[in-house]
Short mmCIF file of C-alpha atoms in Angstrom, two decimals:
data_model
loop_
_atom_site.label_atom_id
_atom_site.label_comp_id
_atom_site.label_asym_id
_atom_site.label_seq_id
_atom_site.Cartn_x
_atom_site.Cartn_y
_atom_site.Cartn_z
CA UNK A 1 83.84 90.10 113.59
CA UNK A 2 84.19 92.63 110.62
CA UNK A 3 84.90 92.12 107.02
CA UNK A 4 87.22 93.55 104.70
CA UNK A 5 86.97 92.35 101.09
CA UNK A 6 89.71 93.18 98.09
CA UNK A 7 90.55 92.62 95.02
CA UNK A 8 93.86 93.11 93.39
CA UNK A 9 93.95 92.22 89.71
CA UNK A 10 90.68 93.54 88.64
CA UNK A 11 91.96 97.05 86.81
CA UNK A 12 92.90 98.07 83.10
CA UNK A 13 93.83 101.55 84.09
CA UNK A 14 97.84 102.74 83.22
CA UNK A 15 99.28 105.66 85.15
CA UNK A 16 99.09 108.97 83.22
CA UNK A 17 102.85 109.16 83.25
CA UNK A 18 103.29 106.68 81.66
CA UNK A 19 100.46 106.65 78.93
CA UNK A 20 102.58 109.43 76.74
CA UNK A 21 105.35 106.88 75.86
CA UNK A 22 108.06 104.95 78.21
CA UNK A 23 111.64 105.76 78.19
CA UNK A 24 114.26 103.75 75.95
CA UNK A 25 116.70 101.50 78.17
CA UNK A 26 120.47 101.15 77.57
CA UNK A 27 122.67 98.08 77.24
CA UNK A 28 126.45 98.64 77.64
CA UNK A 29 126.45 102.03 76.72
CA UNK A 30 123.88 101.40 73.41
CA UNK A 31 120.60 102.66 73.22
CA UNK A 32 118.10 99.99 72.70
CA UNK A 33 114.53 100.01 71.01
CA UNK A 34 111.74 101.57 73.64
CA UNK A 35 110.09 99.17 75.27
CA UNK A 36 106.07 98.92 74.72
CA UNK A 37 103.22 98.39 77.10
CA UNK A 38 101.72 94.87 77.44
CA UNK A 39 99.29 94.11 74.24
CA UNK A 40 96.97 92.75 77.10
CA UNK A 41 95.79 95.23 79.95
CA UNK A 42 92.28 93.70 81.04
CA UNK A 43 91.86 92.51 84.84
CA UNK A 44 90.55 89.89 86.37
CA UNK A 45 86.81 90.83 85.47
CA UNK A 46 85.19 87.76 87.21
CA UNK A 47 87.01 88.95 90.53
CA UNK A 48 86.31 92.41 90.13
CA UNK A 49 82.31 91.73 89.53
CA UNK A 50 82.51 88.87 92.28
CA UNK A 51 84.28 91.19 94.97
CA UNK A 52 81.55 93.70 94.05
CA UNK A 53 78.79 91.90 94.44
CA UNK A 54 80.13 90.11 97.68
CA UNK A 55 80.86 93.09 98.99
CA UNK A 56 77.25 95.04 98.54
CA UNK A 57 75.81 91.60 99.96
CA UNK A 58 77.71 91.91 102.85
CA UNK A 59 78.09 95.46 103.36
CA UNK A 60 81.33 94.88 103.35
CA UNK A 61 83.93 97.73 102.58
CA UNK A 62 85.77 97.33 99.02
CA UNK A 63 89.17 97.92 98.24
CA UNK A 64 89.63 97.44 94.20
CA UNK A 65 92.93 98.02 92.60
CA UNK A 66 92.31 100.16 89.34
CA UNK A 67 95.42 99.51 87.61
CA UNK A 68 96.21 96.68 85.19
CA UNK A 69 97.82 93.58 86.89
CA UNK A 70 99.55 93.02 83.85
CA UNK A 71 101.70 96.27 84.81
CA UNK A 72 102.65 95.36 88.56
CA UNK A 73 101.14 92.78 90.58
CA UNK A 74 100.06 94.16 93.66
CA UNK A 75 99.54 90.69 95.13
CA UNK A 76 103.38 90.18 95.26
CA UNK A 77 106.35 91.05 97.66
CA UNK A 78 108.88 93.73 96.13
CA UNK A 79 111.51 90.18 96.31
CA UNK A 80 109.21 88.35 93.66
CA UNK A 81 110.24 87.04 90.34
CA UNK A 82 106.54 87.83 88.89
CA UNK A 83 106.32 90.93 90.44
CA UNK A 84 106.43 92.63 87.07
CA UNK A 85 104.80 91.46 83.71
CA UNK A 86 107.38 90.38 81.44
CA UNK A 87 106.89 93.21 79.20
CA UNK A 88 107.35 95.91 81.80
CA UNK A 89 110.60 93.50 83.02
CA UNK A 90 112.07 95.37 79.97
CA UNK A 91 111.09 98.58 80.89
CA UNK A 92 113.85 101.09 81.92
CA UNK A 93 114.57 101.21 85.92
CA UNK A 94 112.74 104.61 86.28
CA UNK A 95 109.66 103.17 84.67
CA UNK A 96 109.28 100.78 86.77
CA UNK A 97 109.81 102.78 89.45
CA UNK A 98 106.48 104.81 88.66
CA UNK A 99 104.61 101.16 88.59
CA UNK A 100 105.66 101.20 92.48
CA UNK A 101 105.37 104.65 93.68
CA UNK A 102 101.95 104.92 91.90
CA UNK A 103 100.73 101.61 92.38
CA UNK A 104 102.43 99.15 94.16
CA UNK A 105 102.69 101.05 97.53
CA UNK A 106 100.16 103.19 97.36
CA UNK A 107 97.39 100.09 97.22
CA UNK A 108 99.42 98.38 99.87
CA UNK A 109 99.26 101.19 102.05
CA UNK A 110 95.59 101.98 101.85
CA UNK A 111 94.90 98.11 103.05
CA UNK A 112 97.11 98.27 105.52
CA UNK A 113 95.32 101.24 106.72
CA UNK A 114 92.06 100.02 107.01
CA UNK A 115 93.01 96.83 108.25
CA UNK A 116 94.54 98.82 111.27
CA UNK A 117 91.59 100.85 111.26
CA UNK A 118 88.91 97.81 111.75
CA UNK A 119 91.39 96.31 114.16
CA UNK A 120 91.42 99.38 116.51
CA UNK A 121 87.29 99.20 116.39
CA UNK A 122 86.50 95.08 116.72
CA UNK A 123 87.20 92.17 118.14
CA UNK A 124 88.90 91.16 115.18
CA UNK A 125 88.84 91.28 111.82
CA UNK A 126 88.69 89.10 108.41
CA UNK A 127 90.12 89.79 105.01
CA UNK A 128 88.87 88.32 102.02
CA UNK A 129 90.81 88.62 98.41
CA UNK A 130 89.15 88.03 95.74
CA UNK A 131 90.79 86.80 92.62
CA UNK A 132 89.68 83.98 89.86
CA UNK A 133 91.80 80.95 88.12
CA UNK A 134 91.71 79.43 84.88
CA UNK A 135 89.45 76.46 84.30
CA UNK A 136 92.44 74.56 82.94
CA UNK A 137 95.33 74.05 85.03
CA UNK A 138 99.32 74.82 83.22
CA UNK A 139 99.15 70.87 81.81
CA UNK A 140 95.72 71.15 80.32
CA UNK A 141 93.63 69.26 82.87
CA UNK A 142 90.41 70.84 84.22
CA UNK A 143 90.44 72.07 87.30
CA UNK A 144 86.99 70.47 88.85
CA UNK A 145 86.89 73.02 91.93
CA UNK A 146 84.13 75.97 91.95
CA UNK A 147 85.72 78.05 94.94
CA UNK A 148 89.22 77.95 96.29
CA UNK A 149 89.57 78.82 100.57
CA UNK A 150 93.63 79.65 100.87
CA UNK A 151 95.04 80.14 104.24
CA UNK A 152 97.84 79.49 106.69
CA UNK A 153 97.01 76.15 107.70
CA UNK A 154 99.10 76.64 111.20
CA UNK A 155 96.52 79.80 112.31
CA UNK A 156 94.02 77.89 114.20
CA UNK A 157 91.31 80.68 113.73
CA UNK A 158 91.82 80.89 109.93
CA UNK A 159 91.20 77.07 109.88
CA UNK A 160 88.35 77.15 112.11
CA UNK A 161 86.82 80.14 109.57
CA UNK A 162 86.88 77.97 106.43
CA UNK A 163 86.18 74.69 108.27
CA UNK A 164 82.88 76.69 109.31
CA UNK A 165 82.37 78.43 105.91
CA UNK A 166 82.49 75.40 104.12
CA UNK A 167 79.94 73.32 106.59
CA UNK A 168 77.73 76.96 105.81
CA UNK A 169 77.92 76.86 102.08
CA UNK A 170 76.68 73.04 102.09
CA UNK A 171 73.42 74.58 103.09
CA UNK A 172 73.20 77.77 101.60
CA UNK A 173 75.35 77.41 98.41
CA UNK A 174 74.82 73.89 97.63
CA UNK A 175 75.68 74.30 93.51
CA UNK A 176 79.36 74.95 94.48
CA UNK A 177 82.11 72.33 94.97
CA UNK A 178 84.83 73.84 97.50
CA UNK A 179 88.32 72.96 98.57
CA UNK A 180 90.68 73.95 101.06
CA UNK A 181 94.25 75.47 99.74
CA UNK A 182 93.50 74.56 96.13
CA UNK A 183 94.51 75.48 93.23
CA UNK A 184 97.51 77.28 95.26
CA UNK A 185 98.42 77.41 98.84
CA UNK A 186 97.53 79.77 101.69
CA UNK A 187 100.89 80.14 102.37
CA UNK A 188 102.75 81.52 98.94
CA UNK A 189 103.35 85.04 98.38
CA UNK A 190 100.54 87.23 99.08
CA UNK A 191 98.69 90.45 100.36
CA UNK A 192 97.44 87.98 102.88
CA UNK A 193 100.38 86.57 104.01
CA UNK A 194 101.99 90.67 104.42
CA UNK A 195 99.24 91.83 106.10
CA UNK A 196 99.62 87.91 108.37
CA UNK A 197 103.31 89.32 108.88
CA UNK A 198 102.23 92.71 109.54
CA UNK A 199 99.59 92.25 111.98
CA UNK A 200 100.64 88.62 112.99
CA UNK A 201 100.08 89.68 117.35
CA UNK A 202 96.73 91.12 116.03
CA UNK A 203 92.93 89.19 115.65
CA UNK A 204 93.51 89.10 111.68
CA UNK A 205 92.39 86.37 109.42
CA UNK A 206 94.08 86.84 105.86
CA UNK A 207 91.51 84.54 103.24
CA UNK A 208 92.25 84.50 99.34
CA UNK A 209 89.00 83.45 97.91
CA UNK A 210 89.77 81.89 94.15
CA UNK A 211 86.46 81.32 91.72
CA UNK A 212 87.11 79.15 89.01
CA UNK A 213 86.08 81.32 85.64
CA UNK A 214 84.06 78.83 84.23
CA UNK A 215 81.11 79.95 86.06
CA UNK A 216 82.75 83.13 87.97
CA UNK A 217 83.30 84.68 84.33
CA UNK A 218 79.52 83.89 82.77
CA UNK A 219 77.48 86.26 82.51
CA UNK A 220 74.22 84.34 83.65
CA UNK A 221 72.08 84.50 86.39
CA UNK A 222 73.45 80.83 88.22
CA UNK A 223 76.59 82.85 88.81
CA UNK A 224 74.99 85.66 90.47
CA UNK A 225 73.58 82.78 92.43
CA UNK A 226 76.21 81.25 93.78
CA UNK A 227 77.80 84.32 94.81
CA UNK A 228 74.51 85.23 96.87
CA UNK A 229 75.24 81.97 98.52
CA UNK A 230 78.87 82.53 99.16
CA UNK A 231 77.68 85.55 101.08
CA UNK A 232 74.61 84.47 103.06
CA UNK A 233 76.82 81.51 104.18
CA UNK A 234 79.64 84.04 105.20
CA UNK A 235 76.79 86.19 106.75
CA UNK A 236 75.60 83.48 108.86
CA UNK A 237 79.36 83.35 110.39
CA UNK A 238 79.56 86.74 110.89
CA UNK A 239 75.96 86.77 112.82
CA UNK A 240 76.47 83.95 114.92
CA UNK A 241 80.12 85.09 116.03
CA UNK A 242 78.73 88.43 117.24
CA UNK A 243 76.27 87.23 119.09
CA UNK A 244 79.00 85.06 121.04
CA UNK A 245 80.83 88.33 121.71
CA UNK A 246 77.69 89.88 123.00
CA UNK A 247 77.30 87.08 125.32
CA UNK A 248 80.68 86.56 126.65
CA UNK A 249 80.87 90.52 127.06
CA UNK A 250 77.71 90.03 129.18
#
């Protein structure tokens, strides 16, 4: 088994074409007022340190996008009514255009890459994305889940992986309370469930892994804790599937 970790909405960065001013759109014929950037470009910052840490811990390789989620979301499928902030929904056509030639596919392309590159060299592979979710849900009411385990609960060996991860982090990570395709499901719109599509007659395993901020986003030492945990329970996985291999290749 090898691991790939990611994390998507962690950036703040904007393109350099597009940091000198966007172009005004037209409405039946009229020139309209230019459009503006979103007042908000921070990341996921919780992720982004998370997916960092997890993947030093592991040795794990890290793919980070740079650029602000709140200009494209790279999570998305090109069909996706949230693929774009609602902001850069005004923007003109060839604007948003740049968001996908200089963000969207590029990032897209460079996991799909590696995944096909760890696929070629092991028995096969697992992809964790790393992304965090409010403490509140949209109604107000607290979420009461520390770690979120999405997947496609109809791949048997993506089961299996949390079922196992979860019996792990009992031990090891005993502070965090854990659920299974909570606070969204494994099967919504995704990198995951692309890359699932993409290699779906190939040994991947396509995990989001959700923290919930109210600890993920604190800058104190229980955090830095609990993600320790989440990877010596993950590293216990990893160990005792590879020794399998060994043995049944002996």
């Amino acid at each position: 088994m090898c691991l790939l970790i990611t994390c998507e909405g962690g950036g703040n960065a904007v393109p350099a074409s597009l940091q000198q001013g966007l172009r005004a759109t037209s409405q039946s014929g009229k020139r309209t007022r230019r459009p503006s950037m979103p007042a908000d470009l921070q990341g996921d910052s919780a992720a982004r340190w998370a997916a960092e840490r997890l993947s030093k811990q592991l040795g794990a390789p890290l793919i980070a996008n740079e650029f602000s989620p709140h200009l494209v979301d790279v999570r998305r499928s090109l069909h996706h009514r949230s693929l774009f902030s609602t902001p850069c929904r005004q923007w003109s056509v060839e604007d948003r255009d740049v968001l996908l030639t200089e963000i969207y596919h590029p990032y897209r392309e460079m996991v799909e890459r590696k995944i096909d590159s760890m696929l070629n060299r092991y028995t096969y592979m697992v992809h964790l994305s790393i992304r965090s979710f409010a403490f509140r849900g949209p109604k107000g009411k607290p979420r009461r889940t520390d770690v979120g385990l999405l997947y496609d609960p109809s791949r048997n060996d993506e089961v299996d992986l949390c079922l196992d991860w979860i019996d792990e982090m009992y031990d090891q990570a005993p502070m965090l309370k854990v659920r299974r395709n909570y606070p969204g499901r494994g099967i919504n719109d995704s990198l995951t469930k692309s890359m699932r599509g993409i290699f779906n007659s190939r040994p991947y395993l396509g995990i989001d892994v959700w923290l919930n901020r109210a600890w993920s986003s604190r800058h104190v030492q229980l955090r830095d804790e609990a993600l320790d945990g989440l990877a010596s329970s993950l590293r216990s996985l990893v160990l005792e599937s590879n020794v399998e291999s060994d043995s049944a290749a002996a």
